[in-house]
Amino acid sequence: MVIRIRSGRHPHEVALLLAAFIMGVTGTFTFQVVASTTVRALPEPFGHVLYASLAVGSVISLAGVFWPGVTGALVERAGLIGLIGLSFCYAGMILVVNGWRGTAFTVFLTAFGLANLFRAFQISREIKELTAARAFLNGGDAE
């Protein structure tokens, strides 16, 4: 009996991470062209850091999604944890700097962060289940 971690290749997750990667890369290299007024209102260099971090976190998560096994799940979770922190910190910062004008982007970043948080908890739960199943099959020895 082979026990495997469930795949993170859900079309919804992959599409959001891919969109975040494209948005991050595009925003990093063409900031003055694509950055919204909400992001441009942030103090220098926070807007650039937002886009660069979005690109890095999403590419790490995407690599984990397509990397097989527990290692891939751990890589995916590491990228998601970075995106969670980024999303929540920038949601707060954008709301403080822009006030009500930043509400739409704040809502999106908060929802993105919550979705990533939910997926990170799923991965943690699946790894615990996998460890417990391995211990059970090996007669109590998890190694």
Short mmCIF file of C-alpha atoms in Angstrom, two decimals:
data_model
loop_
_atom_site.label_atom_id
_atom_site.label_comp_id
_atom_site.label_asym_id
_atom_site.label_seq_id
_atom_site.Cartn_x
_atom_site.Cartn_y
_atom_site.Cartn_z
CA MET A 1 0.00 0.00 0.00
CA VAL A 2 1.46 3.33 -1.08
CA ILE A 3 0.53 6.38 0.97
CA ARG A 4 0.88 9.70 -0.80
CA ILE A 5 0.19 13.27 0.05
CA ARG A 6 -2.73 14.73 -1.84
CA SER A 7 -1.73 16.93 -4.72
CA GLY A 8 -1.78 20.69 -4.51
CA ARG A 9 -2.44 20.96 -8.24
CA HIS A 10 -5.91 22.36 -7.90
CA PRO A 11 -6.64 24.55 -10.95
CA HIS A 12 -7.83 27.39 -8.72
CA GLU A 13 -4.61 27.42 -6.66
CA VAL A 14 -2.36 27.08 -9.69
CA ALA A 15 -4.19 29.87 -11.54
CA LEU A 16 -3.95 32.27 -8.57
CA LEU A 17 -0.27 31.51 -7.99
CA LEU A 18 0.48 31.89 -11.69
CA ALA A 19 -1.39 35.22 -11.78
CA ALA A 20 0.51 36.36 -8.68
CA PHE A 21 3.80 35.39 -10.33
CA ILE A 22 2.98 37.27 -13.54
CA MET A 23 1.77 40.28 -11.58
CA GLY A 24 4.90 40.21 -9.44
CA VAL A 25 7.36 39.91 -12.32
CA THR A 26 5.55 42.52 -14.40
CA GLY A 27 5.31 44.91 -11.46
CA THR A 28 8.95 44.43 -10.54
CA PHE A 29 10.32 45.22 -13.99
CA THR A 30 7.76 47.76 -15.20
CA PHE A 31 6.68 49.35 -11.93
CA GLN A 32 5.89 52.83 -13.27
CA VAL A 33 3.75 51.37 -16.06
CA VAL A 34 1.68 48.72 -14.27
CA ALA A 35 1.58 49.71 -10.59
CA SER A 36 -1.76 51.08 -9.49
CA THR A 37 -2.00 54.44 -7.74
CA THR A 38 -2.70 52.51 -4.55
CA VAL A 39 0.66 50.73 -4.75
CA ARG A 40 2.53 53.81 -6.01
CA ALA A 41 1.29 55.71 -2.96
CA LEU A 42 3.34 53.44 -0.70
CA PRO A 43 6.63 54.87 0.54
CA GLU A 44 9.68 54.01 -1.54
CA PRO A 45 10.69 51.04 -1.95
CA PHE A 46 7.64 49.23 -0.50
CA GLY A 47 5.77 48.99 -3.80
CA HIS A 48 8.77 47.40 -5.52
CA VAL A 49 9.24 45.01 -2.59
CA LEU A 50 5.57 44.00 -2.83
CA TYR A 51 5.89 42.97 -6.45
CA ALA A 52 9.28 41.27 -6.08
CA SER A 53 8.12 39.32 -3.02
CA LEU A 54 4.93 38.32 -4.80
CA ALA A 55 7.00 36.89 -7.66
CA VAL A 56 9.38 35.01 -5.35
CA GLY A 57 6.71 33.60 -3.03
CA SER A 58 4.47 32.45 -5.85
CA VAL A 59 7.28 30.80 -7.83
CA ILE A 60 8.38 28.90 -4.70
CA SER A 61 4.80 27.78 -4.11
CA LEU A 62 4.35 26.77 -7.75
CA ALA A 63 7.59 24.78 -7.65
CA GLY A 64 6.25 22.93 -4.62
CA VAL A 65 2.91 22.27 -6.30
CA PHE A 66 4.63 20.43 -9.13
CA TRP A 67 7.37 18.80 -7.03
CA PRO A 68 6.20 15.29 -6.05
CA GLY A 69 5.89 13.95 -2.54
CA VAL A 70 6.27 15.43 0.90
CA THR A 71 9.24 17.56 -0.16
CA GLY A 72 7.07 19.33 -2.71
CA ALA A 73 4.37 19.90 -0.12
CA LEU A 74 6.93 21.41 2.25
CA VAL A 75 8.28 23.69 -0.49
CA GLU A 76 4.73 24.72 -1.41
CA ARG A 77 3.96 25.47 2.24
CA ALA A 78 7.15 27.52 2.63
CA GLY A 79 6.17 29.70 -0.35
CA LEU A 80 2.63 30.04 0.95
CA ILE A 81 3.85 31.13 4.39
CA GLY A 82 5.83 33.91 2.73
CA LEU A 83 2.79 34.96 0.73
CA ILE A 84 0.61 34.90 3.86
CA GLY A 85 2.90 37.31 5.67
CA LEU A 86 3.24 39.49 2.59
CA SER A 87 -0.51 39.62 2.00
CA PHE A 88 -1.50 40.51 5.53
CA CYS A 89 1.29 43.05 6.07
CA TYR A 90 0.64 44.84 2.81
CA ALA A 91 -3.13 44.74 3.28
CA GLY A 92 -2.68 46.66 6.50
CA MET A 93 -0.08 49.00 5.05
CA ILE A 94 -2.18 49.83 2.00
CA LEU A 95 -5.24 50.55 4.13
CA VAL A 96 -3.23 52.84 6.44
CA VAL A 97 -1.51 54.71 3.60
CA ASN A 98 -4.48 54.97 1.22
CA GLY A 99 -7.50 54.92 3.55
CA TRP A 100 -10.80 53.98 1.95
CA ARG A 101 -9.27 54.31 -1.52
CA GLY A 102 -7.18 51.21 -0.78
CA THR A 103 -10.11 49.06 0.32
CA ALA A 104 -10.44 46.99 -2.88
CA PHE A 105 -6.78 45.97 -2.98
CA THR A 106 -6.82 45.39 0.80
CA VAL A 107 -9.81 43.06 0.47
CA PHE A 108 -8.10 41.14 -2.35
CA LEU A 109 -4.81 40.79 -0.45
CA THR A 110 -6.64 39.65 2.68
CA ALA A 111 -8.62 37.04 0.74
CA PHE A 112 -5.43 35.85 -0.99
CA GLY A 113 -3.69 35.59 2.39
CA LEU A 114 -6.60 33.68 3.93
CA ALA A 115 -6.71 31.24 1.00
CA ASN A 116 -2.97 30.64 1.35
CA LEU A 117 -3.35 30.21 5.11
CA PHE A 118 -6.08 27.61 4.59
CA ARG A 119 -3.92 25.69 2.09
CA ALA A 120 -0.88 25.82 4.40
CA PHE A 121 -3.01 24.31 7.20
CA GLN A 122 -4.22 21.61 4.78
CA ILE A 123 -0.64 20.72 3.93
CA SER A 124 0.33 20.55 7.62
CA ARG A 125 -2.65 18.31 8.38
CA GLU A 126 -1.86 16.02 5.45
CA ILE A 127 1.77 15.68 6.53
CA LYS A 128 0.63 14.76 10.08
CA GLU A 129 -1.79 12.19 8.64
CA LEU A 130 0.96 10.77 6.45
CA THR A 131 3.35 10.53 9.39
CA ALA A 132 0.69 8.80 11.51
CA ALA A 133 -0.12 6.34 8.72
CA ARG A 134 3.57 5.58 8.20
CA ALA A 135 4.00 4.98 11.95
CA PHE A 136 0.96 2.69 11.98
CA LEU A 137 2.18 0.66 9.00
CA ASN A 138 5.69 0.37 10.45
CA GLY A 139 4.40 -0.87 13.78
CA GLY A 140 4.75 2.41 15.63
CA ASP A 141 8.12 3.46 14.18
CA ALA A 142 7.70 6.72 12.25
CA GLU A 143 11.23 6.63 10.91
#
